[in-house]
Coordinates of N, CA and C in Angstrom, one line a residue:
X27 N 0.8 -1.2 0.0 CA 0.0 0.0 0.0 C 0.9 1.2 0.0
X28 N 0.6 2.2 -0.9 CA 1.4 3.4 -0.9 C 0.9 4.4 0.1
X29 N 1.9 5.0 0.8 CA 1.6 6.0 1.7 C 2.2 7.3 1.2
X30 N 1.5 8.4 1.2 CA 2.0 9.7 0.9 C 2.5 10.3 2.1
X31 N 3.8 10.4 2.3 CA 4.4 10.8 3.6 C 4.3 12.2 4.0
X32 N 3.3 13.0 3.5 CA 3.0 14.2 4.1 C 2.2 13.7 5.4
X33 N 2.5 14.4 6.5 CA 1.8 13.9 7.7 C 0.3 14.0 7.6
X34 N -0.4 12.9 7.9 CA -1.8 13.0 8.0 C -2.2 12.8 9.5
X35 N -1.2 12.7 10.3 CA -1.4 12.7 11.8 C -1.7 14.1 12.3
X36 N -2.3 14.2 13.5 CA -2.4 15.5 14.1 C -1.2 15.8 14.9
X37 N -0.2 16.3 14.2 CA 1.1 16.7 14.8 C 1.0 18.2 15.2
X38 N 1.2 18.4 16.4 CA 1.1 19.8 16.9 C 2.2 20.7 16.3
X39 N 1.9 21.8 15.6 CA 2.9 22.7 15.2 C 3.5 23.4 16.4
X40 N 2.8 23.5 17.5 CA 3.4 24.1 18.7 C 4.5 23.2 19.2
X41 N 4.3 21.9 19.1 CA 5.3 21.0 19.5 C 6.6 21.1 18.7
X42 N 6.4 21.2 17.4 CA 7.6 21.4 16.5 C 8.3 22.8 16.8
X43 N 7.5 23.8 17.1 CA 8.0 25.1 17.4 C 8.8 25.1 18.7
X44 N 8.4 24.3 19.6 CA 9.0 24.3 20.9 C 10.4 23.5 20.9
X45 N 10.7 22.8 19.8 CA 11.9 22.0 19.9 C 12.8 22.3 18.7
X46 N 14.0 22.7 19.0 CA 15.0 23.0 17.9 C 15.5 21.6 17.5
X47 N 15.5 21.4 16.1 CA 15.9 20.1 15.6 C 17.3 19.8 15.9
X48 N 17.6 18.5 16.2 CA 19.0 18.0 16.3 C 19.3 17.1 15.1
X49 N 20.6 16.7 15.0 CA 21.0 15.9 13.9 C 21.7 14.7 14.3
X50 N 21.2 13.8 15.2 CA 21.9 12.7 15.7 C 21.7 11.5 14.7
X51 N 22.5 10.4 14.9 CA 22.2 9.2 14.3 C 21.1 8.5 15.1
X52 N 20.0 8.3 14.5 CA 18.8 7.7 15.2 C 18.4 6.5 14.4
X53 N 18.3 5.3 15.0 CA 17.8 4.1 14.4 C 18.7 3.8 13.2
X54 N 18.0 3.5 12.1 CA 18.8 3.1 10.9 C 19.1 4.3 9.9
X55 N 18.6 5.5 10.3 CA 18.9 6.6 9.4 C 19.9 7.5 10.0
X56 N 20.9 7.9 9.3 CA 22.1 8.6 9.8 C 22.0 10.1 9.7
X57 N 22.9 10.8 10.3 CA 23.0 12.3 10.2 C 23.6 12.7 8.9
X58 N 23.0 13.6 8.2 CA 23.6 14.1 6.9 C 24.7 15.1 7.2
X59 N 25.4 15.5 6.2 CA 26.4 16.5 6.4 C 25.8 17.8 6.8
X60 N 26.6 18.7 7.4 CA 26.1 20.0 7.9 C 25.6 20.8 6.7
X61 N 26.3 20.7 5.6 CA 25.9 21.5 4.4 C 24.5 21.1 4.0
X62 N 24.2 19.8 4.0 CA 22.8 19.4 3.6 C 21.8 19.7 4.7
X63 N 22.2 19.7 6.0 CA 21.3 20.1 7.1 C 20.9 21.5 6.9
X64 N 21.8 22.4 6.4 CA 21.5 23.8 6.3 C 20.5 24.0 5.1
X65 N 20.3 23.0 4.2 CA 19.5 23.2 3.1 C 18.0 22.7 3.3
X66 N 17.9 21.8 4.3 CA 16.6 21.1 4.5 C 15.7 21.9 5.5
X67 N 14.4 22.1 5.2 CA 13.5 22.9 6.0 C 12.3 22.1 6.3
X68 N 11.5 22.6 7.3 CA 10.2 22.0 7.6 C 9.1 22.9 7.1
X69 N 8.2 22.3 6.3 CA 7.1 23.0 5.7 C 5.8 22.6 6.4
X70 N 5.2 23.5 7.1 CA 4.0 23.2 7.9 C 2.7 23.6 7.2
X71 N 1.7 22.8 7.4 CA 0.4 23.1 6.7 C -0.7 23.3 7.8
X72 N -1.7 24.0 7.4 CA -2.9 24.1 8.3 C -3.4 22.8 8.7
X73 N -3.8 22.6 10.0 CA -4.3 21.4 10.4 C -3.3 20.5 11.1
X74 N -2.0 20.9 11.0 CA -1.0 20.2 11.8 C -0.1 19.3 10.9
X75 N -0.3 19.2 9.6 CA 0.6 18.4 8.8 C 1.9 19.0 8.5
X76 N 2.9 18.2 8.2 CA 4.2 18.8 7.9 C 4.8 18.0 6.7
X77 N 5.6 18.7 5.9 CA 6.4 18.1 4.8 C 7.8 18.6 4.9
X78 N 8.7 18.0 4.1 CA 10.1 18.5 4.0 C 10.3 19.3 2.8
X79 N 11.1 20.3 2.9 CA 11.5 21.1 1.8 C 13.0 21.3 1.7
X80 N 13.5 21.8 0.5 CA 14.9 22.0 0.3 C 15.1 23.5 -0.2
X81 N 16.0 24.2 0.4 CA 16.4 25.5 -0.1 C 17.2 25.3 -1.4
X82 N 16.8 25.8 -2.5 CA 17.6 25.7 -3.7 C 18.1 27.1 -4.1
X83 N 17.7 28.1 -3.4 CA 18.2 29.5 -3.5 C 18.0 30.1 -2.1
X84 N 18.6 31.3 -1.8 CA 18.4 31.8 -0.5 C 17.0 32.0 0.0
X85 N 16.0 32.2 -0.9 CA 14.6 32.4 -0.5 C 13.7 31.5 -1.3
X86 N 14.2 30.4 -1.9 CA 13.3 29.5 -2.7 C 13.4 28.1 -2.1
X87 N 12.2 27.5 -1.9 CA 12.1 26.1 -1.4 C 11.5 25.2 -2.4
X88 N 12.1 24.1 -2.6 CA 11.5 23.0 -3.4 C 10.9 22.0 -2.5
X89 N 9.6 21.5 -2.9 CA 9.0 20.5 -2.1 C 8.0 19.7 -3.1
X90 N 7.2 18.9 -2.5 CA 6.3 18.1 -3.4 C 5.0 18.9 -3.6
X91 N 4.4 18.8 -4.8 CA 3.2 19.5 -5.1 C 2.0 19.0 -4.2
X92 N 2.0 17.7 -3.9 CA 0.8 17.2 -3.1 C 0.9 17.7 -1.6
X93 N 2.0 18.4 -1.3 CA 2.0 19.0 0.1 C 1.3 20.3 0.1
X94 N 1.0 20.9 -1.1 CA 0.4 22.3 -1.2 C -1.0 22.2 -1.7
X95 N -1.9 21.6 -1.0 CA -3.3 21.5 -1.4 C -3.9 22.9 -1.5
X96 N -4.8 23.1 -2.5 CA -5.4 24.4 -2.7 C -6.1 24.9 -1.4
X97 N -5.8 26.1 -1.0 CA -6.4 26.7 0.2 C -5.7 26.4 1.4
X98 N -4.6 25.6 1.3 CA -3.8 25.3 2.5 C -2.9 26.4 2.9
X99 N -2.9 26.8 4.1 CA -2.0 27.9 4.6 C -0.7 27.4 5.0
X100 N 0.2 27.2 4.0 CA 1.5 26.6 4.3 C 2.4 27.6 5.0
X101 N 3.3 27.2 5.8 CA 4.2 28.0 6.5 C 5.6 27.2 6.6
X102 N 6.6 28.0 6.7 CA 8.0 27.4 6.9 C 8.4 27.8 8.3
X103 N 9.0 26.8 9.0 CA 9.4 27.0 10.4 C 10.9 27.5 10.4
X104 N 11.1 28.7 11.0 CA 12.4 29.3 11.2 C 12.9 29.0 12.6
X105 N 13.8 28.0 12.7 CA 14.3 27.5 14.0 C 15.4 28.4 14.5
X106 N 15.8 29.4 13.7 CA 16.9 30.3 14.2 C 16.3 31.3 15.2
X107 N 15.0 31.6 15.1 CA 14.4 32.5 16.1 C 14.1 31.8 17.4
X108 N 14.1 32.6 18.5 CA 13.8 32.0 19.8 C 12.6 32.8 20.4
X109 N 11.5 32.2 20.5 CA 11.1 30.8 20.0 C 11.0 30.8 18.5
X110 N 11.0 29.6 17.9 CA 10.9 29.5 16.5 C 9.6 30.1 16.0
X111 N 9.6 30.6 14.7 CA 8.5 31.3 14.2 C 8.0 30.7 12.9
X112 N 6.8 30.9 12.5 CA 6.2 30.4 11.3 C 6.2 31.6 10.3
X113 N 6.8 31.2 9.1 CA 6.9 32.2 8.0 C 6.0 31.9 6.9
X114 N 5.1 32.8 6.5 CA 4.2 32.6 5.3 C 5.0 32.9 4.0
X115 N 4.9 32.0 3.0 CA 5.6 32.2 1.8 C 4.9 33.4 1.0
X116 N 5.7 34.1 0.2 CA 5.1 35.2 -0.6 C 4.4 34.7 -1.8
X117 N 5.0 33.7 -2.4 CA 4.4 33.1 -3.6 C 4.6 31.5 -3.5
X118 N 3.7 30.9 -4.2 CA 3.7 29.4 -4.3 C 3.4 29.0 -5.7
X119 N 4.2 28.1 -6.3 CA 4.0 27.6 -7.6 C 4.0 26.1 -7.7
X120 N 2.9 25.5 -8.3 CA 2.8 24.1 -8.5 C 3.0 23.8 -10.0
X121 N 3.8 22.8 -10.3 CA 4.1 22.5 -11.7 C 2.8 22.4 -12.4
X122 N 2.6 23.0 -13.6 CA 1.4 23.0 -14.4 C 0.9 21.6 -14.8
X123 N 1.8 20.6 -14.8 CA 1.4 19.3 -15.2 C 1.1 18.4 -14.0
X124 N 1.2 19.0 -12.8 CA 0.8 18.2 -11.6 C -0.7 17.8 -11.7
X125 N -1.0 16.6 -11.4 CA -2.4 16.1 -11.4 C -2.7 15.4 -10.1
X126 N -3.5 16.1 -9.3 CA -3.9 15.6 -7.9 C -4.6 14.2 -8.1
X127 N -5.4 14.1 -9.1 CA -6.1 12.8 -9.3 C -5.2 11.7 -9.6
X128 N -4.1 12.0 -10.3 CA -3.1 10.9 -10.5 C -2.4 10.5 -9.2
X129 N -2.2 11.5 -8.3 CA -1.6 11.2 -7.0 C -2.6 10.3 -6.2
X130 N -3.8 10.6 -6.2 CA -4.8 9.8 -5.5 C -4.9 8.4 -6.1
X131 N -4.7 8.2 -7.4 CA -4.7 6.9 -8.0 C -3.4 6.2 -8.0
X132 N -2.4 6.8 -7.3 CA -1.1 6.2 -7.2 C -0.3 6.1 -8.6
X133 N -0.6 7.2 -9.4 CA 0.1 7.2 -10.7 C 1.1 8.4 -10.6
X134 N 2.2 8.2 -11.5 CA 3.2 9.2 -11.5 C 2.7 10.5 -12.1
X135 N 3.2 11.6 -11.5 CA 2.8 13.0 -12.1 C 3.9 13.9 -11.7
X136 N 3.7 15.2 -12.1 CA 4.7 16.2 -11.9 C 4.6 16.7 -10.4
X137 N 5.0 15.9 -9.5 CA 4.7 16.2 -8.0 C 5.8 17.1 -7.5
X138 N 5.9 18.4 -8.1 CA 7.0 19.3 -7.8 C 6.3 20.7 -7.6
X139 N 6.8 21.4 -6.5 CA 6.3 22.7 -6.2 C 7.4 23.6 -5.6
X140 N 7.2 24.9 -5.7 CA 8.2 25.9 -5.2 C 7.5 26.9 -4.3
X141 N 8.2 27.3 -3.2 CA 7.7 28.4 -2.4 C 8.7 29.5 -2.4
X142 N 8.3 30.8 -2.4 CA 9.2 31.9 -2.3 C 9.0 32.6 -1.0
X143 N 10.1 32.8 -0.3 CA 10.0 33.6 1.0 C 10.4 35.0 0.7
X144 N 9.9 35.9 1.5 CA 10.2 37.4 1.3 C 11.7 37.7 1.5
X145 N 12.4 36.8 2.3 CA 13.8 37.1 2.6 C 14.5 35.7 2.8
X146 N 15.8 35.7 2.7 CA 16.5 34.4 3.0 C 16.2 33.9 4.4
X147 N 16.2 32.6 4.5 CA 15.9 32.0 5.8 C 17.2 31.9 6.6
X148 N 17.2 32.6 7.8 CA 18.5 32.6 8.6 C 19.0 31.2 8.9
X149 N 20.3 31.1 8.8 CA 20.9 29.8 9.1 C 20.9 28.7 8.0
X150 N 20.2 29.1 6.9 CA 20.0 28.1 5.9 C 20.8 28.5 4.6
X151 N 21.2 27.6 3.8 CA 21.9 27.8 2.5 C 21.4 26.9 1.5
X152 N 21.5 27.2 0.2 CA 21.0 26.5 -0.9 C 21.8 25.2 -1.2
X153 N 21.1 24.2 -1.5 CA 21.7 23.0 -2.1 C 21.8 23.1 -3.6
X154 N 22.7 22.4 -4.2 CA 22.9 22.4 -5.6 C 21.8 21.6 -6.3
X155 N 21.3 22.1 -7.3 CA 20.2 21.4 -8.1 C 20.9 20.7 -9.2
X156 N 20.5 19.4 -9.4 CA 21.0 18.6 -10.5 C 20.0 17.9 -11.2
X157 N 20.4 17.1 -12.2 CA 19.4 16.2 -13.0 C 20.0 14.8 -12.8
X158 N 19.1 13.8 -12.6 CA 19.5 12.5 -12.4 C 20.2 12.0 -13.7
X159 N 21.3 11.2 -13.5 CA 21.9 10.6 -14.6 C 21.1 9.4 -15.1
X160 N 20.7 9.4 -16.4 CA 19.9 8.4 -16.9 C 20.6 7.8 -18.1
X161 N 20.5 6.5 -18.4 CA 19.6 5.6 -17.7 C 20.2 5.2 -16.4
X162 N 19.3 4.8 -15.5 CA 19.7 4.3 -14.2 C 20.2 2.9 -14.3
X163 N 21.0 2.5 -13.3 CA 21.4 1.1 -13.2 C 21.3 0.6 -11.8
X164 N 21.3 -0.7 -11.6 CA 21.2 -1.2 -10.2 C 22.3 -0.7 -9.3
X165 N 23.3 -0.1 -9.9 CA 24.4 0.5 -9.0 C 24.1 1.9 -8.6
X166 N 23.0 2.5 -9.1 CA 22.7 3.9 -8.8 C 22.3 4.0 -7.3
X167 N 22.8 5.0 -6.7 CA 22.5 5.3 -5.3 C 22.0 6.7 -5.1
X168 N 21.1 6.9 -4.2 CA 20.5 8.2 -3.8 C 20.5 8.3 -2.3
X169 N 20.6 9.5 -1.8 CA 20.4 9.7 -0.4 C 19.2 10.6 -0.2
X170 N 18.2 10.1 0.5 CA 17.0 10.9 0.9 C 17.2 11.5 2.2
X171 N 16.9 12.8 2.3 CA 17.1 13.5 3.6 C 15.8 14.2 4.0
X172 N 15.2 13.8 5.1 CA 13.9 14.4 5.5 C 13.8 14.6 7.0
X173 N 12.6 15.2 7.4 CA 12.4 15.5 8.8 C 11.3 14.6 9.3
X174 N 11.0 13.5 8.6 CA 9.9 12.6 9.0 C 10.1 11.7 10.2
X175 N 9.0 11.0 10.4 CA 8.9 10.1 11.6 C 9.9 8.9 11.4
X176 N 10.3 8.3 12.5 CA 11.1 7.1 12.5 C 10.3 5.9 12.8
X177 N 8.9 6.1 13.0 CA 8.0 5.0 13.3 C 6.8 5.2 12.5
X178 N 6.4 4.2 11.6 CA 5.2 4.3 10.8 C 4.0 4.6 11.7
X179 N 3.1 5.5 11.3 CA 1.9 5.8 12.0 C 2.1 6.6 13.2
X180 N 3.2 7.2 13.4 CA 3.5 7.9 14.6 C 4.2 9.2 14.2
X181 N 4.2 10.2 15.2 CA 4.9 11.4 14.9 C 6.3 11.4 15.6
X182 N 6.7 10.2 16.0 CA 8.0 10.0 16.7 C 9.1 10.5 15.9
X183 N 9.9 11.4 16.3 CA 11.1 11.9 15.6 C 10.8 12.9 14.6
X184 N 9.6 13.3 14.3 CA 9.3 14.3 13.3 C 10.0 15.7 13.7
X185 N 10.6 16.3 12.7 CA 11.3 17.5 12.9 C 12.8 17.4 13.0
X186 N 13.3 16.1 13.2 CA 14.8 15.9 13.2 C 15.2 15.5 11.8
X187 N 16.3 16.1 11.3 CA 16.8 15.8 10.0 C 17.6 14.6 10.0
X188 N 17.2 13.6 9.1 CA 18.0 12.3 9.0 C 18.2 12.0 7.5
X189 N 19.1 11.1 7.3 CA 19.5 10.7 5.9 C 19.3 9.2 5.8
X190 N 18.9 8.8 4.6 CA 18.8 7.3 4.3 C 19.4 7.1 2.9
X191 N 20.6 6.4 2.9 CA 21.2 6.0 1.6 C 20.4 4.8 1.0
X192 N 19.9 5.0 -0.2 CA 19.0 4.0 -0.8 C 19.4 3.6 -2.2
X193 N 19.0 2.5 -2.6 CA 19.4 2.0 -4.0 C 18.2 1.9 -4.9
X194 N 18.4 2.1 -6.2 CA 17.4 2.0 -7.2 C 16.9 0.6 -7.4
X195 N 15.6 0.5 -7.6 CA 15.0 -0.9 -7.8 C 14.0 -0.8 -8.9
X196 N 13.6 -1.9 -9.5 CA 12.6 -1.9 -10.5 C 13.1 -1.4 -11.8
X197 N 12.2 -0.8 -12.6 CA 12.6 -0.2 -13.9 C 12.3 1.3 -13.9
X198 N 13.3 2.1 -13.3 CA 13.1 3.5 -13.2 C 13.0 4.2 -14.5
X199 N 12.3 5.3 -14.5 CA 12.2 6.2 -15.7 C 12.3 7.6 -15.3
X200 N 11.9 8.5 -16.3 CA 12.0 9.9 -16.0 C 10.8 10.4 -15.2
X201 N 9.8 9.6 -15.0 CA 8.6 10.0 -14.3 C 8.6 9.6 -12.8
X202 N 9.3 8.5 -12.5 CA 9.3 8.0 -11.2 C 10.5 7.0 -11.0
X203 N 11.1 7.1 -9.8 CA 12.2 6.2 -9.4 C 11.8 5.6 -8.0
X204 N 11.9 4.3 -7.9 CA 11.6 3.6 -6.7 C 12.9 3.2 -6.0
X205 N 13.0 3.5 -4.8 CA 14.3 3.3 -4.0 C 14.0 2.3 -2.9
X206 N 15.0 1.6 -2.5 CA 14.9 0.6 -1.3 C 16.1 0.6 -0.5
X207 N 16.0 0.1 0.7 CA 17.2 -0.1 1.5 C 18.0 -1.3 0.9
X208 N 19.2 -1.1 0.5 CA 19.9 -2.2 -0.1 C 20.2 -3.4 0.8
X209 N 20.1 -3.2 2.1 CA 20.3 -4.3 3.1 C 19.0 -5.2 3.2
X210 N 17.8 -4.6 3.2 CA 16.6 -5.3 3.4 C 15.9 -5.6 2.1
X211 N 16.1 -4.8 1.0 CA 15.6 -5.0 -0.3 C 14.0 -5.2 -0.3
X212 N 13.4 -4.4 0.5 CA 11.9 -4.4 0.6 C 11.3 -5.7 1.1
X213 N 12.1 -6.6 1.6 CA 11.6 -7.9 2.1 C 11.3 -7.8 3.6
X214 N 12.0 -6.9 4.3 CA 11.7 -6.6 5.7 C 11.9 -5.1 5.9
X215 N 11.4 -4.6 7.0 CA 11.5 -3.1 7.2 C 12.9 -2.6 7.3
X216 N 13.2 -1.5 6.6 CA 14.5 -1.0 6.6 C 14.4 0.6 6.5
X217 N 15.4 1.2 5.9 CA 15.4 2.6 5.8 C 14.5 3.0 4.7
X218 N 14.0 4.3 4.8 CA 13.1 4.8 3.7 C 12.3 6.0 4.3
X219 N 11.6 6.6 3.3 CA 10.8 7.8 3.7 C 9.6 7.3 4.6
X220 N 9.2 8.3 5.4 CA 8.0 8.0 6.3 C 7.2 9.2 6.5
X221 N 6.3 9.2 7.4 CA 5.4 10.4 7.7 C 6.2 11.7 7.9
X222 N 5.9 12.7 7.1 CA 6.6 14.0 7.2 C 7.7 14.1 6.1
X223 N 8.0 13.1 5.4 CA 9.1 13.1 4.4 C 8.7 13.5 3.0
X224 N 7.4 13.7 2.8 CA 7.0 14.2 1.4 C 7.7 15.5 1.1
X225 N 8.2 15.5 -0.1 CA 8.9 16.7 -0.6 C 10.4 16.7 -0.2
X226 N 10.8 15.6 0.5 CA 12.2 15.5 0.9 C 13.1 15.4 -0.3
X227 N 14.3 16.0 -0.3 CA 15.2 15.9 -1.4 C 15.9 14.5 -1.5
X228 N 16.1 14.1 -2.8 CA 16.9 12.9 -3.1 C 18.2 13.4 -3.7
X229 N 19.3 13.2 -3.0 CA 20.6 13.6 -3.5 C 21.3 12.5 -4.2
X230 N 22.1 12.9 -5.2 CA 23.0 12.0 -6.0 C 24.3 12.6 -6.0
X231 N 25.4 11.8 -5.8 CA 26.7 12.3 -5.9 C 27.1 12.5 -7.4
X232 N 27.5 13.7 -7.8 CA 27.9 13.9 -9.2 C 29.1 14.8 -9.2
X233 N 30.2 14.2 -9.7 CA 31.4 15.0 -9.8 C 31.9 15.6 -8.5
X234 N 31.7 14.8 -7.5 CA 32.2 15.2 -6.1 C 31.3 16.1 -5.4
X235 N 30.1 16.3 -5.9 CA 29.1 17.2 -5.3 C 27.8 16.4 -5.0
X236 N 27.1 16.7 -3.9 CA 25.8 16.1 -3.6 C 24.8 17.1 -4.2
X237 N 24.0 16.7 -5.2 CA 23.1 17.5 -5.9 C 21.7 17.0 -5.7
X238 N 20.7 17.8 -5.7 CA 19.3 17.4 -5.6 C 18.8 17.0 -6.9
X239 N 18.3 15.7 -7.0 CA 17.8 15.2 -8.3 C 16.4 14.7 -8.3
X240 N 15.7 14.9 -7.1 CA 14.3 14.4 -7.1 C 13.7 14.8 -5.7
X241 N 12.4 14.6 -5.6 CA 11.7 14.8 -4.3 C 10.9 13.6 -4.0
X242 N 10.7 13.3 -2.7 CA 9.9 12.2 -2.3 C 8.5 12.4 -2.5
X243 N 7.8 11.4 -3.1 CA 6.3 11.5 -3.3 C 5.5 10.5 -2.5
X244 N 6.1 9.3 -2.3 CA 5.3 8.3 -1.6 C 6.2 7.2 -0.9
X245 N 5.6 6.4 -0.1 CA 6.4 5.3 0.5 C 5.5 4.1 0.8
X246 N 6.1 3.0 1.0 CA 5.4 1.8 1.4 C 6.1 1.1 2.6
X247 N 5.4 0.1 3.2 CA 6.1 -0.7 4.1 C 6.7 -1.9 3.4
X248 N 7.4 -2.8 4.1 CA 8.1 -3.9 3.5 C 7.0 -4.7 2.7
X249 N 7.5 -5.3 1.5 CA 6.7 -6.1 0.6 C 5.4 -5.3 0.2
X250 N 5.6 -4.0 0.0 CA 4.5 -3.1 -0.4 C 3.3 -3.1 0.5
X251 N 3.5 -3.3 1.7 CA 2.5 -3.2 2.7 C 2.3 -1.8 3.2
X252 N 1.3 -1.6 4.0 CA 1.1 -0.2 4.6 C 2.2 0.1 5.5
X253 N 2.6 1.4 5.5 CA 3.6 1.8 6.5 C 4.8 2.4 5.8
X254 N 6.0 2.2 6.4 CA 7.2 2.8 5.9 C 8.3 1.7 6.0
X255 N 9.5 2.0 5.4 CA 10.6 1.1 5.4 C 10.7 0.1 4.3
X256 N 9.8 0.2 3.3 CA 9.8 -0.7 2.2 C 10.4 0.1 1.0
X257 N 9.5 0.6 0.1 CA 9.9 1.4 -1.0 C 9.7 2.9 -0.8
X258 N 10.6 3.7 -1.4 CA 10.4 5.1 -1.3 C 10.3 5.6 -2.8
X259 N 9.2 6.2 -3.1 CA 8.9 6.7 -4.4 C 9.4 8.1 -4.6
X260 N 10.3 8.4 -5.6 CA 10.8 9.7 -5.8 C 10.4 10.2 -7.2
X261 N 10.0 11.5 -7.3 CA 9.7 12.1 -8.6 C 11.0 12.8 -9.0
X262 N 11.7 12.2 -10.0 CA 13.0 12.8 -10.5 C 12.7 14.2 -11.2
X263 N 13.8 15.0 -11.1 CA 13.7 16.3 -11.7 C 14.0 16.4 -13.2
X264 N 14.2 15.3 -13.8 CA 14.7 15.2 -15.2 C 13.8 16.1 -16.1
X265 N 12.5 15.9 -16.0 CA 11.6 16.6 -16.9 C 11.2 18.0 -16.3
X266 N 11.5 18.3 -15.1 CA 11.0 19.5 -14.5 C 12.1 20.6 -14.1
X267 N 13.3 20.2 -14.4 CA 14.4 21.1 -14.0 C 14.2 22.5 -14.6
X268 N 13.9 22.5 -15.9 CA 13.8 23.8 -16.6 C 12.7 24.7 -16.0
X269 N 11.5 24.0 -15.6 CA 10.4 24.8 -15.0 C 10.9 25.4 -13.7
X270 N 11.6 24.6 -12.9 CA 12.1 25.1 -11.6 C 13.0 26.3 -11.8
X271 N 13.9 26.2 -12.7 CA 14.9 27.3 -12.9 C 14.1 28.5 -13.4
X272 N 13.3 28.4 -14.4 CA 12.5 29.5 -15.0 C 11.6 30.2 -14.0
X273 N 10.9 29.3 -13.2 CA 10.0 29.9 -12.2 C 10.8 30.7 -11.1
X274 N 11.9 30.1 -10.7 CA 12.7 30.9 -9.7 C 13.3 32.2 -10.3
X275 N 13.7 32.1 -11.5 CA 14.2 33.4 -12.2 C 13.1 34.4 -12.3
X276 N 11.9 33.9 -12.6 CA 10.7 34.9 -12.7 C 10.5 35.6 -11.3
X277 N 10.9 34.9 -10.3 CA 10.8 35.5 -8.9 C 12.0 36.3 -8.5
X278 N 12.9 36.4 -9.4 CA 14.1 37.2 -9.1 C 15.2 36.5 -8.5
X279 N 15.1 35.1 -8.4 CA 16.1 34.3 -7.8 C 17.0 33.6 -8.8
X280 N 18.3 33.4 -8.4 CA 19.2 32.7 -9.3 C 19.5 31.3 -8.6
X281 N 19.3 30.2 -9.4 CA 19.6 28.9 -8.9 C 21.0 28.6 -9.1
X282 N 21.8 28.3 -8.0 CA 23.2 28.0 -8.1 C 23.5 26.7 -8.9

């Protein structure tokens, strides 16, 4: 069963605001590098849901389109303030080919969106944007970095930035890439996206740099069951990179 790892739990935004995120090694997901930590942000939605976002310019955040439902009052949490504060984006853009009905039917779509802040987010810096190298091979590796839960169906650990190194499986294409824990291979619970990791960046090492090549769209439990720790579905940026760059430029931002 596919889970869309935007939180559907009632996670208190006040709880997230009260706790400054740490970056320890927790469970099977490890701490990412400090440069990646500075690029990852928490995107909060009305009703208590959260997603993960990535700074790709000083005031531009990349996330999943399904995190930004029409009419939802999205906010970004600024943990540098004491106490942390909620920042309303100045502009939001969802890819024009995104289809919410496709998401509901578990079909691949342009699950990509951008948020523009009025000013750079203190303490944060942009990650490099890249395009996945295609065709993929069984040797392809990606690292997913998110603020999601460490336990399926729970808000345990939400808000802490963790990394999961994952391997490509199945027959990936330019619309969707399925990742799995190379140790458990979707046969038993392992590393992977979970509640709160929607929109999380998928990094690939290219020429000595970690670059963002996709965003997390869904996850499953082991053997495609309900939950987390099985497959992690990533929407690659292969077809959407130009739209991201052009939209950011129309907002006056330069993508590094």
